[in-house]
């Protein structure tokens, strides 16, 4: 039973899927770094030098004690990080679109099926007609 289960789990499709999940995670990290470290500073430069990641709407500011230690952290809506995530999504979608398009070009076109021979009815009709002669 254990051997059958192992053979079932280790089929090609499961391994391919596992590799795809691992690669997707790695590609996600690369794209996230690309967006945060390269794209967003360029976009921020054209938007007047602002840093999108630091954009937020503070709902309640941080509370500090007399020593300057934070007793209650601020509560804020970080919409700049959300803008980074949207740009991340657009870049990943574009890259995935290009990968799928390139993959579809490499696939062989489907070969047309060979024409089937005459059916039984055609053969019987042909025999009947030849016997009539």
PDB file of N, CA, C and O in Angstrom, residues 29-104:
ATOM      1  N   UNK A  29       9.450  36.950  -5.437  1.00  0.00           N
ATOM      2  CA  UNK A  29      10.431  37.730  -4.675  1.00  0.00           C
ATOM      3  C   UNK A  29      11.258  38.631  -5.583  1.00  0.00           C
ATOM      4  O   UNK A  29      11.537  39.780  -5.248  1.00  0.00           O
ATOM      5  N   UNK A  30      11.641  38.095  -6.739  1.00  0.00           N
ATOM      6  CA  UNK A  30      12.434  38.888  -7.687  1.00  0.00           C
ATOM      7  C   UNK A  30      11.614  40.075  -8.186  1.00  0.00           C
ATOM      8  O   UNK A  30      12.106  41.207  -8.235  1.00  0.00           O
ATOM      9  N   UNK A  31      10.363  39.831  -8.547  1.00  0.00           N
ATOM     10  CA  UNK A  31       9.511  40.914  -9.052  1.00  0.00           C
ATOM     11  C   UNK A  31       9.247  41.934  -7.959  1.00  0.00           C
ATOM     12  O   UNK A  31       9.263  43.147  -8.209  1.00  0.00           O
ATOM     13  N   UNK A  32       9.025  41.465  -6.734  1.00  0.00           N
ATOM     14  CA  UNK A  32       8.795  42.387  -5.623  1.00  0.00           C
ATOM     15  C   UNK A  32      10.015  43.281  -5.409  1.00  0.00           C
ATOM     16  O   UNK A  32       9.879  44.498  -5.239  1.00  0.00           O
ATOM     17  N   UNK A  33      11.205  42.704  -5.451  1.00  0.00           N
ATOM     18  CA  UNK A  33      12.420  43.504  -5.327  1.00  0.00           C
ATOM     19  C   UNK A  33      12.584  44.476  -6.474  1.00  0.00           C
ATOM     20  O   UNK A  33      12.991  45.629  -6.288  1.00  0.00           O
ATOM     21  N   UNK A  34      12.259  44.020  -7.686  1.00  0.00           N
ATOM     22  CA  UNK A  34      12.352  44.882  -8.871  1.00  0.00           C
ATOM     23  C   UNK A  34      11.422  46.082  -8.735  1.00  0.00           C
ATOM     24  O   UNK A  34      11.816  47.224  -8.985  1.00  0.00           O
ATOM     25  N   UNK A  35      10.186  45.824  -8.311  1.00  0.00           N
ATOM     26  CA  UNK A  35       9.217  46.921  -8.184  1.00  0.00           C
ATOM     27  C   UNK A  35       9.634  47.882  -7.079  1.00  0.00           C
ATOM     28  O   UNK A  35       9.672  49.098  -7.281  1.00  0.00           O
ATOM     29  N   UNK A  36       9.973  47.340  -5.902  1.00  0.00           N
ATOM     30  CA  UNK A  36      10.275  48.207  -4.758  1.00  0.00           C
ATOM     31  C   UNK A  36      11.592  48.964  -4.920  1.00  0.00           C
ATOM     32  O   UNK A  36      11.707  50.101  -4.465  1.00  0.00           O
ATOM     33  N   UNK A  37      12.599  48.329  -5.538  1.00  0.00           N
ATOM     34  CA  UNK A  37      13.932  48.926  -5.577  1.00  0.00           C
ATOM     35  C   UNK A  37      14.274  49.638  -6.877  1.00  0.00           C
ATOM     36  O   UNK A  37      15.191  50.445  -6.915  1.00  0.00           O
ATOM     37  N   UNK A  38      13.545  49.330  -7.957  1.00  0.00           N
ATOM     38  CA  UNK A  38      13.881  49.943  -9.249  1.00  0.00           C
ATOM     39  C   UNK A  38      12.717  50.762  -9.808  1.00  0.00           C
ATOM     40  O   UNK A  38      12.864  51.936 -10.123  1.00  0.00           O
ATOM     41  N   UNK A  39      11.549  50.150  -9.926  1.00  0.00           N
ATOM     42  CA  UNK A  39      10.425  50.826 -10.588  1.00  0.00           C
ATOM     43  C   UNK A  39       9.872  51.964  -9.730  1.00  0.00           C
ATOM     44  O   UNK A  39       9.674  53.080 -10.225  1.00  0.00           O
ATOM     45  N   UNK A  40       9.604  51.694  -8.454  1.00  0.00           N
ATOM     46  CA  UNK A  40       8.955  52.709  -7.626  1.00  0.00           C
ATOM     47  C   UNK A  40       9.823  53.947  -7.404  1.00  0.00           C
ATOM     48  O   UNK A  40       9.282  55.058  -7.399  1.00  0.00           O
ATOM     49  N   UNK A  41      11.164  53.842  -7.240  1.00  0.00           N
ATOM     50  CA  UNK A  41      11.944  55.085  -7.165  1.00  0.00           C
ATOM     51  C   UNK A  41      11.865  55.911  -8.452  1.00  0.00           C
ATOM     52  O   UNK A  41      11.828  57.143  -8.391  1.00  0.00           O
ATOM     53  N   UNK A  42      11.790  55.246  -9.602  1.00  0.00           N
ATOM     54  CA  UNK A  42      11.662  55.976 -10.874  1.00  0.00           C
ATOM     55  C   UNK A  42      10.298  56.660 -10.937  1.00  0.00           C
ATOM     56  O   UNK A  42      10.193  57.835 -11.295  1.00  0.00           O
ATOM     57  N   UNK A  43       9.234  55.907 -10.582  1.00  0.00           N
ATOM     58  CA  UNK A  43       7.885  56.487 -10.587  1.00  0.00           C
ATOM     59  C   UNK A  43       7.811  57.633  -9.582  1.00  0.00           C
ATOM     60  O   UNK A  43       7.236  58.689  -9.863  1.00  0.00           O
ATOM     61  N   UNK A  44       8.410  57.441  -8.405  1.00  0.00           N
ATOM     62  CA  UNK A  44       8.415  58.499  -7.385  1.00  0.00           C
ATOM     63  C   UNK A  44       9.164  59.730  -7.846  1.00  0.00           C
ATOM     64  O   UNK A  44       8.776  60.854  -7.526  1.00  0.00           O
ATOM     65  N   UNK A  45      10.245  59.539  -8.607  1.00  0.00           N
ATOM     66  CA  UNK A  45      11.011  60.670  -9.135  1.00  0.00           C
ATOM     67  C   UNK A  45      10.162  61.496 -10.089  1.00  0.00           C
ATOM     68  O   UNK A  45      10.176  62.726 -10.045  1.00  0.00           O
ATOM     69  N   UNK A  46       9.394  60.820 -10.957  1.00  0.00           N
ATOM     70  CA  UNK A  46       8.537  61.549 -11.894  1.00  0.00           C
ATOM     71  C   UNK A  46       7.310  62.139 -11.200  1.00  0.00           C
ATOM     72  O   UNK A  46       6.670  63.039 -11.729  1.00  0.00           O
ATOM     73  N   UNK A  47       6.990  61.637 -10.007  1.00  0.00           N
ATOM     74  CA  UNK A  47       5.836  62.151  -9.267  1.00  0.00           C
ATOM     75  C   UNK A  47       6.250  63.215  -8.259  1.00  0.00           C
ATOM     76  O   UNK A  47       5.542  63.466  -7.290  1.00  0.00           O
ATOM     77  N   UNK A  48       7.417  63.797  -8.444  1.00  0.00           N
ATOM     78  CA  UNK A  48       7.841  64.873  -7.563  1.00  0.00           C
ATOM     79  C   UNK A  48       8.742  64.429  -6.433  1.00  0.00           C
ATOM     80  O   UNK A  48       8.836  65.109  -5.429  1.00  0.00           O
ATOM     81  N   UNK A  49       9.384  63.297  -6.564  1.00  0.00           N
ATOM     82  CA  UNK A  49      10.332  62.834  -5.563  1.00  0.00           C
ATOM     83  C   UNK A  49       9.706  62.158  -4.357  1.00  0.00           C
ATOM     84  O   UNK A  49      10.354  62.023  -3.327  1.00  0.00           O
ATOM     85  N   UNK A  50       8.466  61.710  -4.473  1.00  0.00           N
ATOM     86  CA  UNK A  50       7.827  61.070  -3.329  1.00  0.00           C
ATOM     87  C   UNK A  50       8.137  59.572  -3.294  1.00  0.00           C
ATOM     88  O   UNK A  50       8.409  58.960  -4.310  1.00  0.00           O
ATOM     89  N   UNK A  51       8.118  59.004  -2.096  1.00  0.00           N
ATOM     90  CA  UNK A  51       8.310  57.580  -1.895  1.00  0.00           C
ATOM     91  C   UNK A  51       6.940  56.965  -1.643  1.00  0.00           C
ATOM     92  O   UNK A  51       6.313  57.231  -0.619  1.00  0.00           O
ATOM     93  N   UNK A  52       6.473  56.153  -2.585  1.00  0.00           N
ATOM     94  CA  UNK A  52       5.132  55.590  -2.467  1.00  0.00           C
ATOM     95  C   UNK A  52       4.992  54.685  -1.251  1.00  0.00           C
ATOM     96  O   UNK A  52       3.934  54.619  -0.638  1.00  0.00           O
ATOM     97  N   UNK A  53       6.058  53.953  -0.903  1.00  0.00           N
ATOM     98  CA  UNK A  53       5.973  53.014   0.217  1.00  0.00           C
ATOM     99  C   UNK A  53       5.699  53.721   1.534  1.00  0.00           C
ATOM    100  O   UNK A  53       5.110  53.139   2.443  1.00  0.00           O
ATOM    101  N   UNK A  54       6.088  54.972   1.656  1.00  0.00           N
ATOM    102  CA  UNK A  54       5.876  55.690   2.916  1.00  0.00           C
ATOM    103  C   UNK A  54       4.564  56.474   2.939  1.00  0.00           C
ATOM    104  O   UNK A  54       4.265  57.122   3.940  1.00  0.00           O
ATOM    105  N   UNK A  55       3.796  56.409   1.865  1.00  0.00           N
ATOM    106  CA  UNK A  55       2.532  57.139   1.824  1.00  0.00           C
ATOM    107  C   UNK A  55       1.507  56.423   2.698  1.00  0.00           C
ATOM    108  O   UNK A  55       1.318  55.217   2.591  1.00  0.00           O
ATOM    109  N   UNK A  56       0.872  57.191   3.589  1.00  0.00           N
ATOM    110  CA  UNK A  56      -0.112  56.600   4.500  1.00  0.00           C
ATOM    111  C   UNK A  56      -1.030  57.677   5.038  1.00  0.00           C
ATOM    112  O   UNK A  56      -0.731  58.866   4.972  1.00  0.00           O
ATOM    113  N   UNK A  57      -2.160  57.234   5.535  1.00  0.00           N
ATOM    114  CA  UNK A  57      -3.111  58.117   6.213  1.00  0.00           C
ATOM    115  C   UNK A  57      -3.168  57.658   7.665  1.00  0.00           C
ATOM    116  O   UNK A  57      -3.609  56.545   7.962  1.00  0.00           O
ATOM    117  N   UNK A  58      -2.696  58.500   8.581  1.00  0.00           N
ATOM    118  CA  UNK A  58      -2.620  58.142   9.993  1.00  0.00           C
ATOM    119  C   UNK A  58      -3.992  58.301  10.636  1.00  0.00           C
ATOM    120  O   UNK A  58      -4.580  59.377  10.627  1.00  0.00           O
ATOM    121  N   UNK A  59      -4.498  57.197  11.200  1.00  0.00           N
ATOM    122  CA  UNK A  59      -5.777  57.230  11.903  1.00  0.00           C
ATOM    123  C   UNK A  59      -5.581  57.676  13.348  1.00  0.00           C
ATOM    124  O   UNK A  59      -6.378  58.458  13.875  1.00  0.00           O
ATOM    125  N   UNK A  60      -4.544  57.144  13.980  1.00  0.00           N
ATOM    126  CA  UNK A  60      -4.203  57.596  15.336  1.00  0.00           C
ATOM    127  C   UNK A  60      -2.686  57.582  15.459  1.00  0.00           C
ATOM    128  O   UNK A  60      -2.050  56.578  15.157  1.00  0.00           O
ATOM    129  N   UNK A  61      -2.092  58.704  15.872  1.00  0.00           N
ATOM    130  CA  UNK A  61      -0.632  58.775  15.931  1.00  0.00           C
ATOM    131  C   UNK A  61      -0.066  57.917  17.058  1.00  0.00           C
ATOM    132  O   UNK A  61      -0.779  57.501  17.974  1.00  0.00           O
ATOM    133  N   UNK A  62       1.234  57.656  16.976  1.00  0.00           N
ATOM    134  CA  UNK A  62       1.918  56.882  18.003  1.00  0.00           C
ATOM    135  C   UNK A  62       1.965  57.670  19.300  1.00  0.00           C
ATOM    136  O   UNK A  62       2.100  58.894  19.302  1.00  0.00           O
ATOM    137  N   UNK A  63       1.840  56.957  20.412  1.00  0.00           N
ATOM    138  CA  UNK A  63       1.906  57.577  21.733  1.00  0.00           C
ATOM    139  C   UNK A  63       3.264  57.219  22.332  1.00  0.00           C
ATOM    140  O   UNK A  63       3.645  56.055  22.370  1.00  0.00           O
ATOM    141  N   UNK A  64       3.984  58.260  22.789  1.00  0.00           N
ATOM    142  CA  UNK A  64       5.314  58.045  23.352  1.00  0.00           C
ATOM    143  C   UNK A  64       5.333  58.475  24.809  1.00  0.00           C
ATOM    144  O   UNK A  64       4.624  59.406  25.211  1.00  0.00           O
ATOM    145  N   UNK A  65       6.193  57.816  25.604  1.00  0.00           N
ATOM    146  CA  UNK A  65       6.342  58.216  27.001  1.00  0.00           C
ATOM    147  C   UNK A  65       7.408  59.304  27.105  1.00  0.00           C
ATOM    148  O   UNK A  65       7.929  59.785  26.105  1.00  0.00           O
ATOM    149  N   UNK A  66       7.746  59.704  28.319  1.00  0.00           N
ATOM    150  CA  UNK A  66       8.686  60.800  28.538  1.00  0.00           C
ATOM    151  C   UNK A  66      10.087  60.485  28.032  1.00  0.00           C
ATOM    152  O   UNK A  66      10.840  61.393  27.655  1.00  0.00           O
ATOM    153  N   UNK A  67      10.456  59.202  27.987  1.00  0.00           N
ATOM    154  CA  UNK A  67      11.786  58.814  27.514  1.00  0.00           C
ATOM    155  C   UNK A  67      11.877  58.727  25.989  1.00  0.00           C
ATOM    156  O   UNK A  67      12.950  58.507  25.444  1.00  0.00           O
ATOM    157  N   UNK A  68      10.780  58.861  25.310  1.00  0.00           N
ATOM    158  CA  UNK A  68      10.768  58.783  23.848  1.00  0.00           C
ATOM    159  C   UNK A  68      10.489  57.382  23.323  1.00  0.00           C
ATOM    160  O   UNK A  68      10.608  57.132  22.128  1.00  0.00           O
ATOM    161  N   UNK A  69      10.128  56.462  24.210  1.00  0.00           N
ATOM    162  CA  UNK A  69       9.781  55.102  23.784  1.00  0.00           C
ATOM    163  C   UNK A  69       8.326  55.064  23.350  1.00  0.00           C
ATOM    164  O   UNK A  69       7.463  55.707  23.949  1.00  0.00           O
ATOM    165  N   UNK A  70       8.045  54.294  22.313  1.00  0.00           N
ATOM    166  CA  UNK A  70       6.678  54.181  21.799  1.00  0.00           C
ATOM    167  C   UNK A  70       5.897  53.250  22.713  1.00  0.00           C
ATOM    168  O   UNK A  70       6.249  52.088  22.902  1.00  0.00           O
ATOM    169  N   UNK A  71       4.833  53.770  23.289  1.00  0.00           N
ATOM    170  CA  UNK A  71       3.979  52.928  24.137  1.00  0.00           C
ATOM    171  C   UNK A  71       2.832  52.334  23.332  1.00  0.00           C
ATOM    172  O   UNK A  71       2.439  51.202  23.551  1.00  0.00           O
ATOM    173  N   UNK A  72       2.302  53.115  22.401  1.00  0.00           N
ATOM    174  CA  UNK A  72       1.250  52.641  21.502  1.00  0.00           C
ATOM    175  C   UNK A  72       1.649  53.019  20.085  1.00  0.00           C
ATOM    176  O   UNK A  72       1.817  54.213  19.794  1.00  0.00           O
ATOM    177  N   UNK A  73       1.825  52.034  19.192  1.00  0.00           N
ATOM    178  CA  UNK A  73       2.222  52.368  17.825  1.00  0.00           C
ATOM    179  C   UNK A  73       1.095  53.075  17.078  1.00  0.00           C
ATOM    180  O   UNK A  73      -0.071  52.980  17.448  1.00  0.00           O
ATOM    181  N   UNK A  74       1.484  53.772  16.032  1.00  0.00           N
ATOM    182  CA  UNK A  74       0.470  54.484  15.251  1.00  0.00           C
ATOM    183  C   UNK A  74      -0.396  53.496  14.487  1.00  0.00           C
ATOM    184  O   UNK A  74       0.028  52.391  14.158  1.00  0.00           O
ATOM    185  N   UNK A  75      -1.591  53.925  14.212  1.00  0.00           N
ATOM    186  CA  UNK A  75      -2.536  53.145  13.421  1.00  0.00           C
ATOM    187  C   UNK A  75      -2.736  53.919  12.117  1.00  0.00           C
ATOM    188  O   UNK A  75      -3.222  55.046  12.147  1.00  0.00           O
ATOM    189  N   UNK A  76      -2.321  53.303  10.992  1.00  0.00           N
ATOM    190  CA  UNK A  76      -2.360  54.050   9.732  1.00  0.00           C
ATOM    191  C   UNK A  76      -2.794  53.144   8.590  1.00  0.00           C
ATOM    192  O   UNK A  76      -2.592  51.927   8.616  1.00  0.00           O
ATOM    193  N   UNK A  77      -3.391  53.756   7.595  1.00  0.00           N
ATOM    194  CA  UNK A  77      -3.721  53.075   6.340  1.00  0.00           C
ATOM    195  C   UNK A  77      -2.563  53.328   5.387  1.00  0.00           C
ATOM    196  O   UNK A  77      -2.333  54.460   4.971  1.00  0.00           O
ATOM    197  N   UNK A  78      -1.830  52.266   5.041  1.00  0.00           N
ATOM    198  CA  UNK A  78      -0.639  52.404   4.191  1.00  0.00           C
ATOM    199  C   UNK A  78      -1.031  52.179   2.719  1.00  0.00           C
ATOM    200  O   UNK A  78      -0.791  51.130   2.162  1.00  0.00           O
ATOM    201  N   UNK A  79      -1.613  53.182   2.106  1.00  0.00           N
ATOM    202  CA  UNK A  79      -2.046  53.035   0.720  1.00  0.00           C
ATOM    203  C   UNK A  79      -0.874  53.054  -0.257  1.00  0.00           C
ATOM    204  O   UNK A  79      -0.984  52.562  -1.376  1.00  0.00           O
ATOM    205  N   UNK A  80       0.269  53.574   0.121  1.00  0.00           N
ATOM    206  CA  UNK A  80       1.448  53.550  -0.747  1.00  0.00           C
ATOM    207  C   UNK A  80       1.947  52.134  -0.970  1.00  0.00           C
ATOM    208  O   UNK A  80       2.332  51.764  -2.082  1.00  0.00           O
ATOM    209  N   UNK A  81       1.935  51.319   0.084  1.00  0.00           N
ATOM    210  CA  UNK A  81       2.326  49.909  -0.061  1.00  0.00           C
ATOM    211  C   UNK A  81       1.341  49.186  -0.969  1.00  0.00           C
ATOM    212  O   UNK A  81       1.722  48.293  -1.740  1.00  0.00           O
ATOM    213  N   UNK A  82       0.063  49.570  -0.896  1.00  0.00           N
ATOM    214  CA  UNK A  82      -0.949  48.962  -1.756  1.00  0.00           C
ATOM    215  C   UNK A  82      -0.699  49.330  -3.226  1.00  0.00           C
ATOM    216  O   UNK A  82      -0.861  48.499  -4.114  1.00  0.00           O
ATOM    217  N   UNK A  83      -0.287  50.568  -3.486  1.00  0.00           N
ATOM    218  CA  UNK A  83       0.051  50.985  -4.851  1.00  0.00           C
ATOM    219  C   UNK A  83       1.227  50.152  -5.358  1.00  0.00           C
ATOM    220  O   UNK A  83       1.223  49.691  -6.508  1.00  0.00           O
ATOM    221  N   UNK A  84       2.227  49.910  -4.509  1.00  0.00           N
ATOM    222  CA  UNK A  84       3.348  49.043  -4.896  1.00  0.00           C
ATOM    223  C   UNK A  84       2.860  47.646  -5.254  1.00  0.00           C
ATOM    224  O   UNK A  84       3.331  47.039  -6.215  1.00  0.00           O
ATOM    225  N   UNK A  85       1.921  47.130  -4.483  1.00  0.00           N
ATOM    226  CA  UNK A  85       1.388  45.789  -4.738  1.00  0.00           C
ATOM    227  C   UNK A  85       0.633  45.740  -6.063  1.00  0.00           C
ATOM    228  O   UNK A  85       0.745  44.762  -6.804  1.00  0.00           O
ATOM    229  N   UNK A  86      -0.115  46.785  -6.380  1.00  0.00           N
ATOM    230  CA  UNK A  86      -0.842  46.830  -7.659  1.00  0.00           C
ATOM    231  C   UNK A  86       0.156  46.840  -8.821  1.00  0.00           C
ATOM    232  O   UNK A  86      -0.027  46.121  -9.812  1.00  0.00           O
ATOM    233  N   UNK A  87       1.213  47.619  -8.702  1.00  0.00           N
ATOM    234  CA  UNK A  87       2.233  47.647  -9.764  1.00  0.00           C
ATOM    235  C   UNK A  87       2.911  46.289  -9.868  1.00  0.00           C
ATOM    236  O   UNK A  87       3.187  45.798 -10.971  1.00  0.00           O
ATOM    237  N   UNK A  88       3.150  45.632  -8.719  1.00  0.00           N
ATOM    238  CA  UNK A  88       3.679  44.267  -8.701  1.00  0.00           C
ATOM    239  C   UNK A  88       2.784  43.337  -9.515  1.00  0.00           C
ATOM    240  O   UNK A  88       3.254  42.557 -10.346  1.00  0.00           O
ATOM    241  N   UNK A  89       1.486  43.409  -9.258  1.00  0.00           N
ATOM    242  CA  UNK A  89       0.529  42.551  -9.941  1.00  0.00           C
ATOM    243  C   UNK A  89       0.559  42.782 -11.450  1.00  0.00           C
ATOM    244  O   UNK A  89       0.534  41.831 -12.239  1.00  0.00           O
ATOM    245  N   UNK A  90       0.613  44.037 -11.856  1.00  0.00           N
ATOM    246  CA  UNK A  90       0.637  44.340 -13.285  1.00  0.00           C
ATOM    247  C   UNK A  90       1.901  43.792 -13.948  1.00  0.00           C
ATOM    248  O   UNK A  90       1.842  43.229 -15.046  1.00  0.00           O
ATOM    249  N   UNK A  91       3.036  43.920 -13.278  1.00  0.00           N
ATOM    250  CA  UNK A  91       4.283  43.405 -13.856  1.00  0.00           C
ATOM    251  C   UNK A  91       4.265  41.885 -13.926  1.00  0.00           C
ATOM    252  O   UNK A  91       4.641  41.293 -14.940  1.00  0.00           O
ATOM    253  N   UNK A  92       3.802  41.225 -12.861  1.00  0.00           N
ATOM    254  CA  UNK A  92       3.725  39.756 -12.877  1.00  0.00           C
ATOM    255  C   UNK A  92       2.771  39.298 -13.971  1.00  0.00           C
ATOM    256  O   UNK A  92       3.051  38.341 -14.700  1.00  0.00           O
ATOM    257  N   UNK A  93       1.640  39.967 -14.111  1.00  0.00           N
ATOM    258  CA  UNK A  93       0.691  39.609 -15.168  1.00  0.00           C
ATOM    259  C   UNK A  93       1.298  39.759 -16.549  1.00  0.00           C
ATOM    260  O   UNK A  93       1.114  38.898 -17.414  1.00  0.00           O
ATOM    261  N   UNK A  94       2.050  40.834 -16.775  1.00  0.00           N
ATOM    262  CA  UNK A  94       2.698  41.044 -18.063  1.00  0.00           C
ATOM    263  C   UNK A  94       3.738  39.961 -18.338  1.00  0.00           C
ATOM    264  O   UNK A  94       3.789  39.402 -19.441  1.00  0.00           O
ATOM    265  N   UNK A  95       4.551  39.639 -17.322  1.00  0.00           N
ATOM    266  CA  UNK A  95       5.577  38.605 -17.501  1.00  0.00           C
ATOM    267  C   UNK A  95       4.928  37.254 -17.764  1.00  0.00           C
ATOM    268  O   UNK A  95       5.358  36.507 -18.657  1.00  0.00           O
ATOM    269  N   UNK A  96       3.888  36.908 -17.012  1.00  0.00           N
ATOM    270  CA  UNK A  96       3.213  35.623 -17.218  1.00  0.00           C
ATOM    271  C   UNK A  96       2.571  35.566 -18.602  1.00  0.00           C
ATOM    272  O   UNK A  96       2.603  34.535 -19.262  1.00  0.00           O
ATOM    273  N   UNK A  97       1.998  36.673 -19.056  1.00  0.00           N
ATOM    274  CA  UNK A  97       1.414  36.719 -20.389  1.00  0.00           C
ATOM    275  C   UNK A  97       2.477  36.441 -21.449  1.00  0.00           C
ATOM    276  O   UNK A  97       2.259  35.663 -22.378  1.00  0.00           O
ATOM    277  N   UNK A  98       3.657  37.069 -21.295  1.00  0.00           N
ATOM    278  CA  UNK A  98       4.725  36.858 -22.277  1.00  0.00           C
ATOM    279  C   UNK A  98       5.248  35.422 -22.238  1.00  0.00           C
ATOM    280  O   UNK A  98       5.536  34.837 -23.282  1.00  0.00           O
ATOM    281  N   UNK A  99       5.339  34.829 -21.033  1.00  0.00           N
ATOM    282  CA  UNK A  99       5.812  33.450 -20.923  1.00  0.00           C
ATOM    283  C   UNK A  99       4.827  32.496 -21.580  1.00  0.00           C
ATOM    284  O   UNK A  99       5.220  31.600 -22.338  1.00  0.00           O
ATOM    285  N   UNK A 100       3.542  32.659 -21.312  1.00  0.00           N
ATOM    286  CA  UNK A 100       2.531  31.771 -21.901  1.00  0.00           C
ATOM    287  C   UNK A 100       2.485  31.947 -23.411  1.00  0.00           C
ATOM    288  O   UNK A 100       2.379  30.975 -24.159  1.00  0.00           O
ATOM    289  N   UNK A 101       2.608  33.180 -23.876  1.00  0.00           N
ATOM    290  CA  UNK A 101       2.597  33.427 -25.322  1.00  0.00           C
ATOM    291  C   UNK A 101       3.796  32.760 -25.989  1.00  0.00           C
ATOM    292  O   UNK A 101       3.656  32.134 -27.040  1.00  0.00           O
ATOM    293  N   UNK A 102       4.978  32.854 -25.377  1.00  0.00           N
ATOM    294  CA  UNK A 102       6.169  32.211 -25.933  1.00  0.00           C
ATOM    295  C   UNK A 102       6.039  30.693 -25.878  1.00  0.00           C
ATOM    296  O   UNK A 102       6.445  29.992 -26.818  1.00  0.00           O
ATOM    297  N   UNK A 103       5.464  30.167 -24.806  1.00  0.00           N
ATOM    298  CA  UNK A 103       5.279  28.723 -24.681  1.00  0.00           C
ATOM    299  C   UNK A 103       4.327  28.211 -25.758  1.00  0.00           C
ATOM    300  O   UNK A 103       4.561  27.162 -26.350  1.00  0.00           O
ATOM    301  N   UNK A 104       3.251  28.949 -26.007  1.00  0.00           N
ATOM    302  CA  UNK A 104       2.295  28.517 -27.028  1.00  0.00           C
ATOM    303  C   UNK A 104       2.913  28.514 -28.418  1.00  0.00           C
ATOM    304  O   UNK A 104       2.514  27.722 -29.273  1.00  0.00           O
TER     305      UNK A 104
END
